[in-house]
């Protein structure tokens, strides 16, 4: 198949191959192929030459009136001949030069490329949106609809307008803010679900202080539930949702009991718990939920919401590049959905931490001086603010998007919500200067800081509506190494666990959802330690915590590799004492056709160059996987 000139697009090929892998039926293949839009002629040519020589291609291209030729990686002698410019007056001439080119003896074949329409996802003109809201700050809420306010990037937003237009505003969904709350500006409150664990009474009202320390919950709640059309402040992501408050941070010390009580408060009434707190983000703390809180979380996902599971949304942390959110056992737990933040032009915020457990991102302030680049929301004392900030501001936006999804489909489980986040989040126009975007084993793009991209409310409610709950989940201890291995600066320790993922047993995990690596290691300096793990499919995750996680849904059988080393100037040593690998996932395939659709749309969005680069890899991967399945 490689090396033959293609009439269709590179895109078509990937989709077909993937479908073959996914379903093995030709009927599905046809359906998808016909979804490709009819194109209009472009002046771009796919030219195959008898000789695979770049200089000759360039010379031919200029001779026949093209700007130049670029070698394509799809086969021998294939080149992209591109025009000098796109002015229409040239098209007659280019038609003639195409005919002459076709007759040149050095040319094997010429295929004209169709031009088809690809809209920037999420880009909309504010005037095109039938959202007429009178709330004065609405136009400053760029995270809802980004038209380029405050020097932002148009289209880089949560795409809530689409969800609202489909009729989803969070009706009947209860979100609780684990913080403190005074939300007279929110449309609907669920007072019964509120509680004050800081002073043990049912009234979670903030203690008024001069330093605005207690504004947190009010600001967070406003982002989700601020009423629409009341002429006050702005609008919440899920402006018809019910909001409750749990005051639990306003005492000198946190206790396991307060945490556990908060997290397990009224799990049959509360759908979503939004937490924008965690261990100190000082770059040297490794901490997480204690015994009771862990149990409360496990009970929440297993028994909350009538067994569908409580949704825990977590801010990934504000420690900046010196911290690693995998060291935060709340954010890195597989039971929470941890959310990072992007700023209004798609860059990372200065306070963002990166880690493998971040699932997706929403928006917050950071880097920009423009006072309107912050998050506009409700504030204490009946005021509004334009300056809500940090990943604290990002997590509630996610809670709002999840409320819209639950309204669209009440049957979504806590795992469905994670799958939906992975499948519908978009790279959009995010850029991270430190970590590259990569594809995991099933071809989904992810980034070590942003996760799978920004949440897309419109995409999420549409998929949620059609969603079938993922198959039953199984847990497998894939392998364990329990002997001491020395680690030293200057040479890294490489360990491998070869696993059958409990194949042949009741708890066989065929399709992976979460991976946990339980690692016990001592070191002369913990901060210099770095740990990476690579899956059998070649997805590398950078770990540091004791309970890391990666989201991947391909076959977990094969060899997992752990690399442990030191970075830093001083020589360090340590001992790895245990590595146990836990796999969690399903035995039957989840949503194969959804994945293919998503892959298709993500490819459509990515830049052409990247697409071409990745084409080869994707084809290889698909073929490999096809072959291994046939074995
Ligand atoms: C909040 O509103 C009050 C009354 O409208 C006003 O006096 C006060 O300055 C405002 N505070 C802030 C921080 O904007
Ligand atoms: C780590 O543990 C080993 C074996 O238990 C011990 O010999 C060593 O002194 C410890 N090293 C550090 C840096 O604590
Ligand atoms: C882990 O991966 C990071 C990023 O690719 C790299 O800089 C680091 O050296 C790796 N560490 C080990 C121990 O392999």
mmCIF file of C-alpha atoms in Angstrom, residues 232-568:
data_model
loop_
_atom_site.group_PDB
_atom_site.id
_atom_site.type_symbol
_atom_site.label_atom_id
_atom_site.label_comp_id
_atom_site.label_asym_id
_atom_site.label_seq_id
_atom_site.Cartn_x
_atom_site.Cartn_y
_atom_site.Cartn_z
ATOM 1 C CA UNK A 232 -25.376 40.805 37.957
ATOM 2 C CA UNK A 233 -21.732 39.874 37.300
ATOM 3 C CA UNK A 234 -21.435 37.136 34.707
ATOM 4 C CA UNK A 235 -22.870 33.729 33.902
ATOM 5 C CA UNK A 236 -21.971 30.276 35.206
ATOM 6 C CA UNK A 237 -20.888 27.439 32.922
ATOM 7 C CA UNK A 238 -23.911 25.453 34.123
ATOM 8 C CA UNK A 239 -26.065 28.387 35.154
ATOM 9 C CA UNK A 240 -29.104 26.330 36.037
ATOM 10 C CA UNK A 241 -27.260 23.830 38.202
ATOM 11 C CA UNK A 242 -27.793 23.559 41.925
ATOM 12 C CA UNK A 243 -24.918 24.608 44.052
ATOM 13 C CA UNK A 244 -24.056 23.615 47.572
ATOM 14 C CA UNK A 245 -21.174 24.548 49.781
ATOM 15 C CA UNK A 246 -19.065 22.688 52.257
ATOM 16 C CA UNK A 247 -16.899 24.814 54.459
ATOM 17 C CA UNK A 248 -13.912 22.743 55.450
ATOM 18 C CA UNK A 249 -10.710 24.709 55.008
ATOM 19 C CA UNK A 250 -11.190 27.460 57.527
ATOM 20 C CA UNK A 251 -9.491 26.054 60.599
ATOM 21 C CA UNK A 252 -5.838 25.923 61.605
ATOM 22 C CA UNK A 253 -5.353 22.278 60.620
ATOM 23 C CA UNK A 254 -6.961 19.881 58.251
ATOM 24 C CA UNK A 255 -7.840 16.469 59.606
ATOM 25 C CA UNK A 256 -8.555 13.180 57.954
ATOM 26 C CA UNK A 257 -12.028 13.303 59.459
ATOM 27 C CA UNK A 258 -12.897 16.712 58.018
ATOM 28 C CA UNK A 259 -11.646 15.672 54.611
ATOM 29 C CA UNK A 260 -13.395 12.329 54.658
ATOM 30 C CA UNK A 261 -16.631 13.886 55.922
ATOM 31 C CA UNK A 262 -16.574 16.530 53.230
ATOM 32 C CA UNK A 263 -15.866 14.103 50.442
ATOM 33 C CA UNK A 264 -18.562 11.700 51.564
ATOM 34 C CA UNK A 265 -21.218 14.293 52.356
ATOM 35 C CA UNK A 266 -24.637 13.299 50.919
ATOM 36 C CA UNK A 267 -23.325 11.229 48.015
ATOM 37 C CA UNK A 268 -26.846 10.414 46.818
ATOM 38 C CA UNK A 269 -27.741 14.092 46.472
ATOM 39 C CA UNK A 270 -24.490 15.615 45.335
ATOM 40 C CA UNK A 271 -23.352 14.713 41.821
ATOM 41 C CA UNK A 272 -20.072 16.565 41.575
ATOM 42 C CA UNK A 273 -17.514 17.537 44.229
ATOM 43 C CA UNK A 274 -15.226 20.352 43.182
ATOM 44 C CA UNK A 275 -12.023 20.725 45.136
ATOM 45 C CA UNK A 276 -9.479 23.408 44.525
ATOM 46 C CA UNK A 277 -7.106 22.522 47.313
ATOM 47 C CA UNK A 278 -4.487 19.956 48.235
ATOM 48 C CA UNK A 279 -1.117 19.537 49.933
ATOM 49 C CA UNK A 280 1.129 22.609 49.994
ATOM 50 C CA UNK A 281 2.408 23.405 46.520
ATOM 51 C CA UNK A 282 5.930 24.185 47.650
ATOM 52 C CA UNK A 283 7.752 21.724 45.460
ATOM 53 C CA UNK A 284 8.904 19.606 48.383
ATOM 54 C CA UNK A 285 5.738 18.099 49.787
ATOM 55 C CA UNK A 286 4.598 14.611 48.891
ATOM 56 C CA UNK A 287 1.232 14.006 50.458
ATOM 57 C CA UNK A 288 -2.203 12.655 49.760
ATOM 58 C CA UNK A 289 -5.418 11.388 51.236
ATOM 59 C CA UNK A 290 -5.141 9.494 54.521
ATOM 60 C CA UNK A 291 -6.942 6.326 55.455
ATOM 61 C CA UNK A 292 -10.466 7.646 56.028
ATOM 62 C CA UNK A 293 -10.389 9.968 53.054
ATOM 63 C CA UNK A 294 -9.146 7.210 50.772
ATOM 64 C CA UNK A 295 -11.974 4.991 51.960
ATOM 65 C CA UNK A 296 -14.441 7.859 51.481
ATOM 66 C CA UNK A 297 -13.276 8.374 47.915
ATOM 67 C CA UNK A 298 -13.465 4.662 47.128
ATOM 68 C CA UNK A 299 -16.984 4.536 48.576
ATOM 69 C CA UNK A 300 -17.884 7.664 46.628
ATOM 70 C CA UNK A 301 -16.967 6.239 43.239
ATOM 71 C CA UNK A 302 -18.461 2.838 44.023
ATOM 72 C CA UNK A 303 -21.679 3.823 45.778
ATOM 73 C CA UNK A 304 -22.305 7.534 45.188
ATOM 74 C CA UNK A 305 -25.001 8.702 42.757
ATOM 75 C CA UNK A 306 -26.882 5.445 43.018
ATOM 76 C CA UNK A 307 -23.777 3.411 42.189
ATOM 77 C CA UNK A 308 -22.729 5.464 39.198
ATOM 78 C CA UNK A 309 -20.086 7.116 41.289
ATOM 79 C CA UNK A 310 -19.418 10.562 42.676
ATOM 80 C CA UNK A 311 -17.490 12.831 40.349
ATOM 81 C CA UNK A 312 -14.432 14.347 42.058
ATOM 82 C CA UNK A 313 -12.904 17.269 40.218
ATOM 83 C CA UNK A 314 -9.501 18.409 41.417
ATOM 84 C CA UNK A 315 -7.326 21.436 40.707
ATOM 85 C CA UNK A 316 -3.949 20.071 39.743
ATOM 86 C CA UNK A 317 -2.009 22.596 41.809
ATOM 87 C CA UNK A 318 -0.297 25.971 41.700
ATOM 88 C CA UNK A 319 3.285 24.990 42.443
ATOM 89 C CA UNK A 320 4.686 25.954 39.045
ATOM 90 C CA UNK A 321 7.464 24.182 37.212
ATOM 91 C CA UNK A 322 9.255 23.329 40.452
ATOM 92 C CA UNK A 323 6.450 21.113 41.572
ATOM 93 C CA UNK A 324 4.982 17.910 40.163
ATOM 94 C CA UNK A 325 1.284 17.271 40.617
ATOM 95 C CA UNK A 326 1.889 13.527 40.873
ATOM 96 C CA UNK A 327 3.222 14.330 44.338
ATOM 97 C CA UNK A 328 -0.306 15.402 45.239
ATOM 98 C CA UNK A 329 -2.143 12.209 46.074
ATOM 99 C CA UNK A 330 -5.572 13.824 45.540
ATOM 100 C CA UNK A 331 -4.874 15.141 42.075
ATOM 101 C CA UNK A 332 -3.035 11.962 41.075
ATOM 102 C CA UNK A 333 -5.715 9.584 42.346
ATOM 103 C CA UNK A 334 -7.482 7.624 39.636
ATOM 104 C CA UNK A 335 -10.767 8.463 41.339
ATOM 105 C CA UNK A 336 -10.391 12.184 40.745
ATOM 106 C CA UNK A 337 -10.356 14.101 37.496
ATOM 107 C CA UNK A 338 -7.538 16.553 37.818
ATOM 108 C CA UNK A 339 -7.651 19.733 35.806
ATOM 109 C CA UNK A 340 -4.876 22.103 34.841
ATOM 110 C CA UNK A 341 -5.153 25.613 33.436
ATOM 111 C CA UNK A 342 -4.320 27.360 30.209
ATOM 112 C CA UNK A 343 -4.302 31.129 29.846
ATOM 113 C CA UNK A 344 -6.385 33.046 27.316
ATOM 114 C CA UNK A 345 -3.850 32.784 24.492
ATOM 115 C CA UNK A 346 -3.189 29.073 24.957
ATOM 116 C CA UNK A 347 0.050 29.260 26.882
ATOM 117 C CA UNK A 348 0.677 27.522 30.178
ATOM 118 C CA UNK A 349 0.190 29.588 33.311
ATOM 119 C CA UNK A 350 3.350 30.289 35.310
ATOM 120 C CA UNK A 351 1.938 28.461 38.320
ATOM 121 C CA UNK A 352 0.983 25.323 36.356
ATOM 122 C CA UNK A 353 2.455 22.057 37.535
ATOM 123 C CA UNK A 354 2.836 19.188 35.133
ATOM 124 C CA UNK A 355 2.247 15.485 35.703
ATOM 125 C CA UNK A 356 0.987 12.325 34.054
ATOM 126 C CA UNK A 357 -2.249 12.275 36.044
ATOM 127 C CA UNK A 358 -3.670 15.534 34.663
ATOM 128 C CA UNK A 359 -6.586 14.560 32.486
ATOM 129 C CA UNK A 360 -7.580 17.820 30.832
ATOM 130 C CA UNK A 361 -7.445 21.582 31.153
ATOM 131 C CA UNK A 362 -9.704 24.589 31.419
ATOM 132 C CA UNK A 363 -8.810 28.239 31.755
ATOM 133 C CA UNK A 364 -7.423 30.694 34.220
ATOM 134 C CA UNK A 365 -5.194 33.734 34.518
ATOM 135 C CA UNK A 366 -1.420 33.908 34.487
ATOM 136 C CA UNK A 367 1.484 35.612 32.706
ATOM 137 C CA UNK A 368 -0.604 38.469 31.361
ATOM 138 C CA UNK A 369 -0.766 41.897 32.947
ATOM 139 C CA UNK A 370 -4.077 42.698 31.281
ATOM 140 C CA UNK A 371 -6.526 42.901 34.213
ATOM 141 C CA UNK A 372 -9.258 41.357 32.093
ATOM 142 C CA UNK A 373 -7.231 38.215 31.352
ATOM 143 C CA UNK A 374 -8.276 36.780 34.720
ATOM 144 C CA UNK A 375 -11.431 34.835 35.440
ATOM 145 C CA UNK A 376 -14.540 36.978 35.804
ATOM 146 C CA UNK A 377 -16.965 35.703 38.439
ATOM 147 C CA UNK A 378 -18.969 36.572 41.549
ATOM 148 C CA UNK A 379 -17.232 37.761 44.664
ATOM 149 C CA UNK A 380 -17.889 38.365 48.343
ATOM 150 C CA UNK A 381 -19.937 41.282 49.600
ATOM 151 C CA UNK A 382 -22.091 41.258 46.519
ATOM 152 C CA UNK A 383 -19.224 42.306 44.274
ATOM 153 C CA UNK A 384 -17.939 40.884 41.049
ATOM 154 C CA UNK A 385 -14.318 40.210 40.209
ATOM 155 C CA UNK A 386 -12.319 39.950 37.015
ATOM 156 C CA UNK A 387 -9.354 38.453 38.776
ATOM 157 C CA UNK A 388 -10.159 35.011 40.043
ATOM 158 C CA UNK A 389 -6.982 33.023 39.510
ATOM 159 C CA UNK A 390 -4.921 29.860 39.710
ATOM 160 C CA UNK A 391 -5.894 26.263 38.970
ATOM 161 C CA UNK A 392 -8.488 26.967 41.652
ATOM 162 C CA UNK A 393 -10.358 28.870 39.006
ATOM 163 C CA UNK A 394 -9.901 26.123 36.433
ATOM 164 C CA UNK A 395 -11.340 23.127 38.307
ATOM 165 C CA UNK A 396 -14.827 24.657 38.828
ATOM 166 C CA UNK A 397 -15.126 25.309 35.103
ATOM 167 C CA UNK A 398 -14.621 21.584 34.610
ATOM 168 C CA UNK A 399 -17.238 20.838 37.269
ATOM 169 C CA UNK A 400 -19.611 23.024 35.258
ATOM 170 C CA UNK A 401 -18.886 21.193 32.022
ATOM 171 C CA UNK A 402 -19.431 17.835 33.768
ATOM 172 C CA UNK A 403 -22.766 19.114 35.079
ATOM 173 C CA UNK A 404 -23.833 19.795 31.494
ATOM 174 C CA UNK A 405 -22.776 16.261 30.545
ATOM 175 C CA UNK A 406 -24.729 14.713 33.417
ATOM 176 C CA UNK A 407 -27.805 16.660 32.395
ATOM 177 C CA UNK A 408 -27.360 15.235 28.896
ATOM 178 C CA UNK A 409 -27.056 11.702 30.252
ATOM 179 C CA UNK A 410 -27.931 10.859 33.828
ATOM 180 C CA UNK A 411 -26.451 7.383 33.465
ATOM 181 C CA UNK A 412 -22.851 8.509 33.100
ATOM 182 C CA UNK A 413 -20.569 6.797 35.592
ATOM 183 C CA UNK A 414 -17.416 8.293 37.098
ATOM 184 C CA UNK A 415 -15.430 6.277 34.567
ATOM 185 C CA UNK A 416 -17.598 7.401 31.652
ATOM 186 C CA UNK A 417 -16.829 10.980 32.641
ATOM 187 C CA UNK A 418 -13.105 10.291 32.391
ATOM 188 C CA UNK A 419 -13.493 8.554 29.042
ATOM 189 C CA UNK A 420 -15.585 11.440 27.725
ATOM 190 C CA UNK A 421 -13.002 13.956 28.920
ATOM 191 C CA UNK A 422 -10.237 12.060 27.155
ATOM 192 C CA UNK A 423 -12.188 11.684 23.937
ATOM 193 C CA UNK A 424 -13.625 15.160 23.579
ATOM 194 C CA UNK A 425 -10.909 17.417 24.984
ATOM 195 C CA UNK A 426 -9.139 19.358 22.276
ATOM 196 C CA UNK A 427 -5.580 20.443 21.700
ATOM 197 C CA UNK A 428 -7.187 23.562 20.202
ATOM 198 C CA UNK A 429 -4.495 26.244 20.209
ATOM 199 C CA UNK A 430 -2.674 25.244 23.366
ATOM 200 C CA UNK A 431 1.075 25.450 23.441
ATOM 201 C CA UNK A 432 3.491 24.174 25.989
ATOM 202 C CA UNK A 433 7.094 25.171 25.435
ATOM 203 C CA UNK A 434 8.456 22.430 27.639
ATOM 204 C CA UNK A 435 6.542 19.264 26.856
ATOM 205 C CA UNK A 436 5.761 18.024 23.376
ATOM 206 C CA UNK A 437 2.349 16.821 22.360
ATOM 207 C CA UNK A 438 2.503 13.078 21.832
ATOM 208 C CA UNK A 439 0.120 10.334 20.874
ATOM 209 C CA UNK A 440 -0.606 7.471 23.202
ATOM 210 C CA UNK A 441 -1.059 3.843 22.183
ATOM 211 C CA UNK A 442 -4.469 4.477 20.625
ATOM 212 C CA UNK A 443 -3.403 7.602 18.775
ATOM 213 C CA UNK A 444 -4.906 10.239 21.045
ATOM 214 C CA UNK A 445 -2.885 13.394 21.520
ATOM 215 C CA UNK A 446 -1.803 14.280 25.036
ATOM 216 C CA UNK A 447 0.554 16.651 26.751
ATOM 217 C CA UNK A 448 2.297 16.162 30.085
ATOM 218 C CA UNK A 449 0.950 19.470 31.387
ATOM 219 C CA UNK A 450 -2.415 19.982 29.674
ATOM 220 C CA UNK A 451 -3.513 16.343 29.620
ATOM 221 C CA UNK A 452 -5.709 15.625 26.605
ATOM 222 C CA UNK A 453 -6.373 19.320 25.963
ATOM 223 C CA UNK A 454 -9.149 21.742 26.867
ATOM 224 C CA UNK A 455 -12.583 20.486 27.744
ATOM 225 C CA UNK A 456 -15.167 21.035 25.028
ATOM 226 C CA UNK A 457 -18.652 21.361 26.502
ATOM 227 C CA UNK A 458 -20.429 21.105 23.150
ATOM 228 C CA UNK A 459 -18.490 18.017 22.127
ATOM 229 C CA UNK A 460 -18.996 16.502 25.532
ATOM 230 C CA UNK A 461 -22.777 16.834 25.744
ATOM 231 C CA UNK A 462 -23.188 15.504 22.225
ATOM 232 C CA UNK A 463 -21.099 12.436 22.945
ATOM 233 C CA UNK A 464 -22.631 12.043 26.408
ATOM 234 C CA UNK A 465 -26.098 11.894 24.900
ATOM 235 C CA UNK A 466 -25.235 8.886 22.753
ATOM 236 C CA UNK A 467 -22.892 7.317 25.266
ATOM 237 C CA UNK A 468 -23.036 3.684 26.273
ATOM 238 C CA UNK A 469 -21.569 2.999 29.686
ATOM 239 C CA UNK A 470 -18.137 1.416 29.466
ATOM 240 C CA UNK A 471 -17.906 -2.315 30.183
ATOM 241 C CA UNK A 472 -17.272 -3.793 33.616
ATOM 242 C CA UNK A 473 -13.960 -2.967 35.215
ATOM 243 C CA UNK A 474 -11.335 -5.448 36.408
ATOM 244 C CA UNK A 475 -8.190 -5.062 38.487
ATOM 245 C CA UNK A 476 -4.985 -6.972 37.963
ATOM 246 C CA UNK A 477 -1.701 -6.960 39.841
ATOM 247 C CA UNK A 478 0.430 -7.152 36.746
ATOM 248 C CA UNK A 479 3.676 -7.890 38.481
ATOM 249 C CA UNK A 480 5.895 -6.919 41.327
ATOM 250 C CA UNK A 481 9.572 -6.527 41.980
ATOM 251 C CA UNK A 482 10.447 -6.704 45.634
ATOM 252 C CA UNK A 483 14.171 -6.686 45.992
ATOM 253 C CA UNK A 484 16.598 -3.844 46.569
ATOM 254 C CA UNK A 485 18.107 -2.162 43.527
ATOM 255 C CA UNK A 486 20.764 0.509 43.939
ATOM 256 C CA UNK A 487 20.321 3.835 42.177
ATOM 257 C CA UNK A 488 23.208 6.238 41.663
ATOM 258 C CA UNK A 489 23.775 9.555 39.993
ATOM 259 C CA UNK A 490 25.206 9.152 36.526
ATOM 260 C CA UNK A 491 23.626 5.812 35.668
ATOM 261 C CA UNK A 492 19.989 4.975 35.620
ATOM 262 C CA UNK A 493 18.230 1.932 36.917
ATOM 263 C CA UNK A 494 16.086 0.201 34.311
ATOM 264 C CA UNK A 495 13.591 -2.432 35.426
ATOM 265 C CA UNK A 496 11.052 -4.349 33.374
ATOM 266 C CA UNK A 497 7.862 -6.146 34.255
ATOM 267 C CA UNK A 498 6.636 -8.474 31.573
ATOM 268 C CA UNK A 499 2.964 -9.138 32.069
ATOM 269 C CA UNK A 500 0.079 -11.120 30.670
ATOM 270 C CA UNK A 501 -2.304 -8.731 32.460
ATOM 271 C CA UNK A 502 -3.915 -11.682 34.302
ATOM 272 C CA UNK A 503 -4.923 -13.340 31.041
ATOM 273 C CA UNK A 504 -6.694 -16.630 31.666
ATOM 274 C CA UNK A 505 -8.013 -15.431 35.014
ATOM 275 C CA UNK A 506 -11.309 -13.800 35.911
ATOM 276 C CA UNK A 507 -9.649 -10.434 36.383
ATOM 277 C CA UNK A 508 -7.921 -10.274 32.984
ATOM 278 C CA UNK A 509 -7.485 -6.629 31.923
ATOM 279 C CA UNK A 510 -7.509 -6.393 28.189
ATOM 280 C CA UNK A 511 -8.284 -2.695 27.663
ATOM 281 C CA UNK A 512 -6.515 -0.398 30.018
ATOM 282 C CA UNK A 513 -8.050 2.534 31.859
ATOM 283 C CA UNK A 514 -5.651 3.306 34.672
ATOM 284 C CA UNK A 515 -2.197 2.191 35.655
ATOM 285 C CA UNK A 516 -0.853 2.507 39.132
ATOM 286 C CA UNK A 517 2.797 2.034 39.947
ATOM 287 C CA UNK A 518 3.441 1.553 43.633
ATOM 288 C CA UNK A 519 7.084 2.430 44.090
ATOM 289 C CA UNK A 520 9.036 2.454 47.316
ATOM 290 C CA UNK A 521 12.378 4.133 47.084
ATOM 291 C CA UNK A 522 14.729 5.884 49.452
ATOM 292 C CA UNK A 523 17.140 8.513 48.307
ATOM 293 C CA UNK A 524 19.688 10.876 49.729
ATOM 294 C CA UNK A 525 17.695 13.673 48.048
ATOM 295 C CA UNK A 526 14.133 12.973 47.012
ATOM 296 C CA UNK A 527 13.867 16.078 44.850
ATOM 297 C CA UNK A 528 16.561 14.863 42.481
ATOM 298 C CA UNK A 529 14.859 11.571 41.815
ATOM 299 C CA UNK A 530 13.063 11.095 38.543
ATOM 300 C CA UNK A 531 11.074 8.134 37.399
ATOM 301 C CA UNK A 532 9.627 7.319 33.989
ATOM 302 C CA UNK A 533 7.494 4.395 32.939
ATOM 303 C CA UNK A 534 6.890 3.175 29.396
ATOM 304 C CA UNK A 535 3.924 1.034 28.393
ATOM 305 C CA UNK A 536 4.152 -1.950 26.025
ATOM 306 C CA UNK A 537 2.588 0.334 23.395
ATOM 307 C CA UNK A 538 5.475 2.753 23.826
ATOM 308 C CA UNK A 539 3.648 5.500 25.713
ATOM 309 C CA UNK A 540 6.109 7.087 28.094
ATOM 310 C CA UNK A 541 4.848 8.664 31.279
ATOM 311 C CA UNK A 542 6.923 10.768 33.578
ATOM 312 C CA UNK A 543 6.157 9.720 37.139
ATOM 313 C CA UNK A 544 7.244 10.872 40.487
ATOM 314 C CA UNK A 545 4.472 9.995 42.834
ATOM 315 C CA UNK A 546 3.623 6.801 44.594
ATOM 316 C CA UNK A 547 0.318 6.520 42.740
ATOM 317 C CA UNK A 548 0.748 7.679 39.207
ATOM 318 C CA UNK A 549 -1.711 7.230 36.465
ATOM 319 C CA UNK A 550 -1.877 7.181 32.756
ATOM 320 C CA UNK A 551 -4.958 7.067 30.607
ATOM 321 C CA UNK A 552 -4.602 4.663 27.813
ATOM 322 C CA UNK A 553 -6.992 2.091 26.444
ATOM 323 C CA UNK A 554 -4.996 -0.411 24.501
ATOM 324 C CA UNK A 555 -3.777 -3.842 25.324
ATOM 325 C CA UNK A 556 -1.683 -3.656 28.504
ATOM 326 C CA UNK A 557 0.008 -7.015 27.890
ATOM 327 C CA UNK A 558 3.704 -6.875 27.206
ATOM 328 C CA UNK A 559 6.689 -5.307 28.867
ATOM 329 C CA UNK A 560 6.421 -2.272 31.099
ATOM 330 C CA UNK A 561 9.705 -0.499 31.672
ATOM 331 C CA UNK A 562 10.588 1.657 34.657
ATOM 332 C CA UNK A 563 13.526 4.036 34.513
ATOM 333 C CA UNK A 564 14.794 5.593 37.693
ATOM 334 C CA UNK A 565 17.595 8.102 37.897
ATOM 335 C CA UNK A 566 18.862 11.258 39.536
ATOM 336 C CA UNK A 567 19.084 14.714 38.095
ATOM 337 C CA UNK A 568 20.847 17.597 39.733
#
